[in-house]
PDB file of C-alpha atoms in Angstrom:
ATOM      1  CA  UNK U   1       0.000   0.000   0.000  1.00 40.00           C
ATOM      2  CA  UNK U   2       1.432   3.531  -0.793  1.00 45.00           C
ATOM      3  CA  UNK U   3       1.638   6.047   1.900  1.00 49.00           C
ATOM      4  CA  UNK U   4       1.608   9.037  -0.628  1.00 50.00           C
ATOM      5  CA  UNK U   5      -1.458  11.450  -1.360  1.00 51.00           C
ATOM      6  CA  UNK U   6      -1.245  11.950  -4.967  1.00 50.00           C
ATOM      7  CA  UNK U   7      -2.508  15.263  -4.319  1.00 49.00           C
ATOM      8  CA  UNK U   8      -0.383  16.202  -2.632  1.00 66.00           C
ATOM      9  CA  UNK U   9       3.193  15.634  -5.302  1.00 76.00           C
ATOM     10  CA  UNK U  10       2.340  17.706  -8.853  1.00 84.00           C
ATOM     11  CA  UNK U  11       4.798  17.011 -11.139  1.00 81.00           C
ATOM     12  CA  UNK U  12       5.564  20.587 -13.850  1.00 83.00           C
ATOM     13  CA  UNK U  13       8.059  19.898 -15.835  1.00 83.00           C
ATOM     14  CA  UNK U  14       9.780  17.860 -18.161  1.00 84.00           C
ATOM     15  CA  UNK U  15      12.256  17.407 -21.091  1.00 88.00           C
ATOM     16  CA  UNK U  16      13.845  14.785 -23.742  1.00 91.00           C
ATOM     17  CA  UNK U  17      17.717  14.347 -22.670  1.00 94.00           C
ATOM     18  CA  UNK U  18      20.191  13.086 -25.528  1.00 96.00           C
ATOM     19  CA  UNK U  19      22.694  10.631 -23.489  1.00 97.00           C
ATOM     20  CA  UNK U  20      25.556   8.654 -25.167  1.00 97.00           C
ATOM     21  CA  UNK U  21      23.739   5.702 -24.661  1.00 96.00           C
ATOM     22  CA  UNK U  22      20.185   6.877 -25.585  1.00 95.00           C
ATOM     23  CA  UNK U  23      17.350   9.194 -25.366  1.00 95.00           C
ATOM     24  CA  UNK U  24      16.086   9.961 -21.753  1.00 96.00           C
ATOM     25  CA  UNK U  25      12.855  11.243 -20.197  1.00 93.00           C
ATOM     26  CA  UNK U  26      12.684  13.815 -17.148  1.00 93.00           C
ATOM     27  CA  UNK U  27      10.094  14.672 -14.928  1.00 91.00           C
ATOM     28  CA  UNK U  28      10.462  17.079 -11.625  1.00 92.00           C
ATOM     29  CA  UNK U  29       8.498  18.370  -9.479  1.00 91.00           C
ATOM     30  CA  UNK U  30       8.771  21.791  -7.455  1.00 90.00           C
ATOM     31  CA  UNK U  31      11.086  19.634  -4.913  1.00 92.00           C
ATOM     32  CA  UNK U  32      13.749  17.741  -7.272  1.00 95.00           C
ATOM     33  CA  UNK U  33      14.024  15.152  -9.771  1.00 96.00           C
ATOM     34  CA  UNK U  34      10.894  12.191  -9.457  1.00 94.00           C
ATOM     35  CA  UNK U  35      11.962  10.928 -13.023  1.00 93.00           C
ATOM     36  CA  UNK U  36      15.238   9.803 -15.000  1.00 96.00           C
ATOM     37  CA  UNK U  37      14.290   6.420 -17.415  1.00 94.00           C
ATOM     38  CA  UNK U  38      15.667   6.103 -20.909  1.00 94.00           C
ATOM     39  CA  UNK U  39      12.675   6.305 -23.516  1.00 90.00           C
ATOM     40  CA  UNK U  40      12.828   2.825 -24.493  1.00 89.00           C
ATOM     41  CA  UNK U  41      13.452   1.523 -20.944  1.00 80.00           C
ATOM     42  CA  UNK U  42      11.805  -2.144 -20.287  1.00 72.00           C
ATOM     43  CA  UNK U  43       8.224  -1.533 -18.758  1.00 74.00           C
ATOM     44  CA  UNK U  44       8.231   2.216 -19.586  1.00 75.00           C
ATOM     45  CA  UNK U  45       4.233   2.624 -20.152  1.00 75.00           C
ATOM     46  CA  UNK U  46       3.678   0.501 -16.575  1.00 75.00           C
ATOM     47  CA  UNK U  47       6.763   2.830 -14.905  1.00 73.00           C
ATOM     48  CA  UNK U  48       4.536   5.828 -16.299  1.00 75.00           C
ATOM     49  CA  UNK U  49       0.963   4.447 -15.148  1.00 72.00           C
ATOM     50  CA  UNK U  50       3.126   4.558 -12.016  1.00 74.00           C
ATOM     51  CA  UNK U  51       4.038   7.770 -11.889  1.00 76.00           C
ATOM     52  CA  UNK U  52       0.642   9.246 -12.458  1.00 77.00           C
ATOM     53  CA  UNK U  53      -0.894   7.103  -9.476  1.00 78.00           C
ATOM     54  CA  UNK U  54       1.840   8.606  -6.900  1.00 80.00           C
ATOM     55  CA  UNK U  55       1.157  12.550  -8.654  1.00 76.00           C
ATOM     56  CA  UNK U  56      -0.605  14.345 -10.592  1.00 80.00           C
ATOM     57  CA  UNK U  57       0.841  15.627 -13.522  1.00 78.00           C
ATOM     58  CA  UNK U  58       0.264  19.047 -14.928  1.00 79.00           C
ATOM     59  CA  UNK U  59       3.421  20.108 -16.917  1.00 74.00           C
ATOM     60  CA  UNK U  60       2.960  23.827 -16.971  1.00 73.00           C
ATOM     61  CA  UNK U  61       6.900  24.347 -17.553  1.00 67.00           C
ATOM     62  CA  UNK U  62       9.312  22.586 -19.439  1.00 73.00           C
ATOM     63  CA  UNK U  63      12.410  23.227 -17.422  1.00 78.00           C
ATOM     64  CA  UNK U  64      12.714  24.372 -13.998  1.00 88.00           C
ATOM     65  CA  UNK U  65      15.520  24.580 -12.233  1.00 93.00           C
ATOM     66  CA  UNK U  66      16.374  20.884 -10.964  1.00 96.00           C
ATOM     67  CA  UNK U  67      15.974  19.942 -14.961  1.00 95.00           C
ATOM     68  CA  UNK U  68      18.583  22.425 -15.939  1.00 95.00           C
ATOM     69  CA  UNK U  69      20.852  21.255 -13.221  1.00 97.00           C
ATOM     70  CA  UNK U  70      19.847  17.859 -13.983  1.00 98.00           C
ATOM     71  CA  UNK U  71      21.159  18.833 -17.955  1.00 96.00           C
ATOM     72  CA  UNK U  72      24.250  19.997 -16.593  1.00 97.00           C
ATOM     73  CA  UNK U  73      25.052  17.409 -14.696  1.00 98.00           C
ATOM     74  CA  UNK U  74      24.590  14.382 -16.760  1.00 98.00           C
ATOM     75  CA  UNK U  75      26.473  16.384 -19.645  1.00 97.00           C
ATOM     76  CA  UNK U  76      29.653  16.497 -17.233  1.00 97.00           C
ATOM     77  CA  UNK U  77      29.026  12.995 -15.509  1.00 98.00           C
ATOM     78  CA  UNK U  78      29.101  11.251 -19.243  1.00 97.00           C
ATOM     79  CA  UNK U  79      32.348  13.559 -19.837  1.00 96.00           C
ATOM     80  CA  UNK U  80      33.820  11.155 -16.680  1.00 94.00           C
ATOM     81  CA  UNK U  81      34.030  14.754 -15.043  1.00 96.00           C
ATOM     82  CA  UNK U  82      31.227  14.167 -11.881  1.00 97.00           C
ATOM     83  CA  UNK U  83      31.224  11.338  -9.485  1.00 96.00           C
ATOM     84  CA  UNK U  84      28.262  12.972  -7.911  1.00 96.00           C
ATOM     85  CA  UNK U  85      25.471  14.739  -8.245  1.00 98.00           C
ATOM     86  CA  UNK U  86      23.693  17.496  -6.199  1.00 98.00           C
ATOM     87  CA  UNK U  87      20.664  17.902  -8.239  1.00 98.00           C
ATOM     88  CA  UNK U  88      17.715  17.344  -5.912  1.00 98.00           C
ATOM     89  CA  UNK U  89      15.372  14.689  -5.751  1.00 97.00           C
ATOM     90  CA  UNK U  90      11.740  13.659  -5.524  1.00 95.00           C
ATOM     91  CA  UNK U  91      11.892  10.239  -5.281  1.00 95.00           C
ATOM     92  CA  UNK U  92       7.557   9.119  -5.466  1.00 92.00           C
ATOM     93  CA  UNK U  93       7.334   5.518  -3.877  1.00 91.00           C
ATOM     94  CA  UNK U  94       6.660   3.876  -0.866  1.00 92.00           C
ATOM     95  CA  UNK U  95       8.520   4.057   2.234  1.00 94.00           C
ATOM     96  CA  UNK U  96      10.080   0.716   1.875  1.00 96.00           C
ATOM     97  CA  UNK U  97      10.989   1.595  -1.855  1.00 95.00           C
ATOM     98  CA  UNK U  98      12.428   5.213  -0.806  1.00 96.00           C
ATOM     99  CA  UNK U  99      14.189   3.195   2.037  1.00 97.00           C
ATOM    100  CA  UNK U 100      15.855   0.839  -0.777  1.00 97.00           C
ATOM    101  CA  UNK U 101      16.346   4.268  -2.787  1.00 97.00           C
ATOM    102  CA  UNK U 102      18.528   5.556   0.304  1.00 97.00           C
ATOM    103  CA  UNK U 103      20.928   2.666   0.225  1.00 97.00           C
ATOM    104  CA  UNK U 104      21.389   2.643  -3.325  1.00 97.00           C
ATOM    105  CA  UNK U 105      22.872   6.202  -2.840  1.00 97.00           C
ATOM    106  CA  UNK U 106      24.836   5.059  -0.617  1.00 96.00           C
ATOM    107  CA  UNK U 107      26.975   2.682  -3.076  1.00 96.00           C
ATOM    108  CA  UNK U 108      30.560   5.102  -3.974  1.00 95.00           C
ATOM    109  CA  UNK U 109      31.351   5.749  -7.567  1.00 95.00           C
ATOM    110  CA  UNK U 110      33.220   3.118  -9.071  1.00 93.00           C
ATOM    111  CA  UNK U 111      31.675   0.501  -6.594  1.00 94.00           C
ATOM    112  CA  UNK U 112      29.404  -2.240  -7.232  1.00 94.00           C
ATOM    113  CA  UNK U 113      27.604  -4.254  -4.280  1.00 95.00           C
ATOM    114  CA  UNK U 114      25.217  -7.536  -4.893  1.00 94.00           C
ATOM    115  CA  UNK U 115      21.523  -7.698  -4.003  1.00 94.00           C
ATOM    116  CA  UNK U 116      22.501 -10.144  -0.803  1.00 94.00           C
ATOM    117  CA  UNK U 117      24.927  -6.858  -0.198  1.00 95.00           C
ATOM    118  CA  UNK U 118      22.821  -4.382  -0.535  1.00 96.00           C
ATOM    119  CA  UNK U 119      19.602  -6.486   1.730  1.00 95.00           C
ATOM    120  CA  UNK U 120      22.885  -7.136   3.932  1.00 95.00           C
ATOM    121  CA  UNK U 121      23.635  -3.613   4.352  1.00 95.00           C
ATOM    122  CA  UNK U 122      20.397  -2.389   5.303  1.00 95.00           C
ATOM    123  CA  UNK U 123      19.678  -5.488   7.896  1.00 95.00           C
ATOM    124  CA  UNK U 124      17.074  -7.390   5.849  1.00 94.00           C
ATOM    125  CA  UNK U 125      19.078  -9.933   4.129  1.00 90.00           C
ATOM    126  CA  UNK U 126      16.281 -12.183   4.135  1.00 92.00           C
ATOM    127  CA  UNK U 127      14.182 -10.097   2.339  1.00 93.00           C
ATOM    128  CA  UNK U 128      17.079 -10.025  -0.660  1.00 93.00           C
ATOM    129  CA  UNK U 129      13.694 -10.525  -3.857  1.00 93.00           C
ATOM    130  CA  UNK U 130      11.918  -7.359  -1.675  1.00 96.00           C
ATOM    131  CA  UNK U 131      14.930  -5.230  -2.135  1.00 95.00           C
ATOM    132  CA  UNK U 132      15.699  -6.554  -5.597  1.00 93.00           C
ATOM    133  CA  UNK U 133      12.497  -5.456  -6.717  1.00 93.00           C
ATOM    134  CA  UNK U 134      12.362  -2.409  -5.068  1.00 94.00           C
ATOM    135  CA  UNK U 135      15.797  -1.571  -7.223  1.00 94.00           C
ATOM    136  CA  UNK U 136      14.005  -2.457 -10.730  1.00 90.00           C
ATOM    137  CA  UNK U 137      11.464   0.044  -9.600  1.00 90.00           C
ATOM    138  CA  UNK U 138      13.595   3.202  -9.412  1.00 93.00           C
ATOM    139  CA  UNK U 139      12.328   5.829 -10.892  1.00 92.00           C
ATOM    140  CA  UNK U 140      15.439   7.936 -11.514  1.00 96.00           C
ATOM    141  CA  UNK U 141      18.395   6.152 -13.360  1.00 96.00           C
ATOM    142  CA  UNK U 142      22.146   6.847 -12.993  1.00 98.00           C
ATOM    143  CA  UNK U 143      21.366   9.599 -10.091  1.00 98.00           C
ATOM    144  CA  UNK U 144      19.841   6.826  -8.057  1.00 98.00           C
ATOM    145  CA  UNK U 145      22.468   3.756  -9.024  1.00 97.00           C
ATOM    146  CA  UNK U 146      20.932   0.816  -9.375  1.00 95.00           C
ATOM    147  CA  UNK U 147      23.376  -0.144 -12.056  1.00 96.00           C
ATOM    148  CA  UNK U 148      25.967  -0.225  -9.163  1.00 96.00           C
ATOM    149  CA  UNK U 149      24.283  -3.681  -7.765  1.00 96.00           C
ATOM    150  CA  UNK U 150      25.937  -6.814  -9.690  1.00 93.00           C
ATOM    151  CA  UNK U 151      24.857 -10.936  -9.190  1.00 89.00           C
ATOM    152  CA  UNK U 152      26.697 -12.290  -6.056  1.00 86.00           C
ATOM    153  CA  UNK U 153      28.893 -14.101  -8.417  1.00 87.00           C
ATOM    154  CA  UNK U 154      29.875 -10.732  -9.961  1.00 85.00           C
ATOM    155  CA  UNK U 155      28.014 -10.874 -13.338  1.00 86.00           C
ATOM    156  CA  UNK U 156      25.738  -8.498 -14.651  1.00 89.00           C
ATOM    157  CA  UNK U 157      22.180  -8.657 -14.035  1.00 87.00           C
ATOM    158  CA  UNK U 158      18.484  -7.080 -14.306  1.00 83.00           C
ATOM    159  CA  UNK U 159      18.593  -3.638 -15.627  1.00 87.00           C
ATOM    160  CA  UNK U 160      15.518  -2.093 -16.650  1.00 85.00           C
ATOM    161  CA  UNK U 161      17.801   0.333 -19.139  1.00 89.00           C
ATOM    162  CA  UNK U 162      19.259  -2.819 -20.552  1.00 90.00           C
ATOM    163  CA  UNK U 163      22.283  -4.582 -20.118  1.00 93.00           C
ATOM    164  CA  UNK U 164      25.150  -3.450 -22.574  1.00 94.00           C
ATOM    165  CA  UNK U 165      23.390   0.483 -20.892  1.00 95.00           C
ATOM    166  CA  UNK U 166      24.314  -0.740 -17.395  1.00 95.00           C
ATOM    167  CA  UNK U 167      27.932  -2.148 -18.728  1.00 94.00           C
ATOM    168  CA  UNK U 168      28.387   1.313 -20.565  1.00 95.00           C
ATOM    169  CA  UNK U 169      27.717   2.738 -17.243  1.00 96.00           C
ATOM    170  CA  UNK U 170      29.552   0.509 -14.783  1.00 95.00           C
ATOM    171  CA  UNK U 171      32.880   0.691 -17.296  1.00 94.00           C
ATOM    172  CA  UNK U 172      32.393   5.145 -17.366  1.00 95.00           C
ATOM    173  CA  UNK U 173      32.558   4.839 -13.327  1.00 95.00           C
ATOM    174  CA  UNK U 174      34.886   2.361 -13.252  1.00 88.00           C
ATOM    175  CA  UNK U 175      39.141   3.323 -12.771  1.00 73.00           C
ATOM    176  CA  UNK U 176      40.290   0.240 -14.527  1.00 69.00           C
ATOM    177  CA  UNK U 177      37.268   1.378 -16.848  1.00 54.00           C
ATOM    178  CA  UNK U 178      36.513  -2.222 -17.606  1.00 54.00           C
ATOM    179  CA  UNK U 179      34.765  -4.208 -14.705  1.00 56.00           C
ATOM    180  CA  UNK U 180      34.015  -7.307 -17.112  1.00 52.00           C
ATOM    181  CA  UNK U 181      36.400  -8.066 -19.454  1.00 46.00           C
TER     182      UNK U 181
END
């Protein structure tokens, strides 16, 4: 069950973004970023019946100011020139999800963790499939990093982006800039 009033989140603007490794979609609300997903992401139209059940959405402005920060910082984060970013979020789930969310900021640069890790971290480690799921629902790619978590056994595994996306960007982070070869 969510724990959200949708009337109380009203999304107002949003934009295309051209990325190296495709086309994205942006959405933000008054208070940050609630939306990052490449256009052609796996489950987009579900991810966006989603989104419209956790806010309304009324796009009277097509960039505020977390979407031109957002721009800015992607631009220099593909240019391997930002290991972080400041741009603000929104992040529209449930508490668990936001919770999951949390930890998956937590994950350094040029790190990668499993799901057993991640579960492990946050003191549920037997709820590993919870917290797996609650990764392929993030809302907002790349700033959030769920490309960061890995299979135990260090291979790559479920990215809603796509796979040879989530190598691109696990390679960019990474100093030996090639995690899987």
């Amino acid at each position: 069950m969510l724990e959200l009033d949708k009337k109380q989140v009203i999304i107002t603007s949003s934009i295309i973004i051209e990325t190296p490794i495709g086309e994205m979609i942006a959405y933000a609300t008054e208070n940050g970023i609630c939306l990052l997903e490449f256009t052609d992401r796996k489950n987009m139209e579900r991810q966006m019946q989603g989104l419209s059940t956790l806010a309304e959405i009324n796009l009277t402005d097509l960039e505020n100011r977390h979407i031109r920060l957002l721009k800015e910082e992607l631009s220099e984060y593909f240019a391997g020139k930002l290991t972080t970013f400041s741009v603000e979020l929104d992040m529209l789930g449930t508490d668990f999800q936001k919770r999951v969310w949390s930890q998956l900021l937590s994950i350094p640069y040029g790190k990668t963790i499993s799901y057993i890790q991640e579960a492990r971290l946050m003191g549920i480690e037997s709820s590993v499939r919870a917290v797996a799921n609650a990764n392929g629902a993030n809302k907002i790619a790349i700033i959030i990093p769920c490309h960061r978590v890995i299979g135990t056994n260090k291979t790559l595994t479920g990215y809603a982006g796509g796979l040879v996306r989530k190598r691109y960007l696990l390679d960019l982070e990474s100093p030996e800039k090639s995690l899987f070869d």
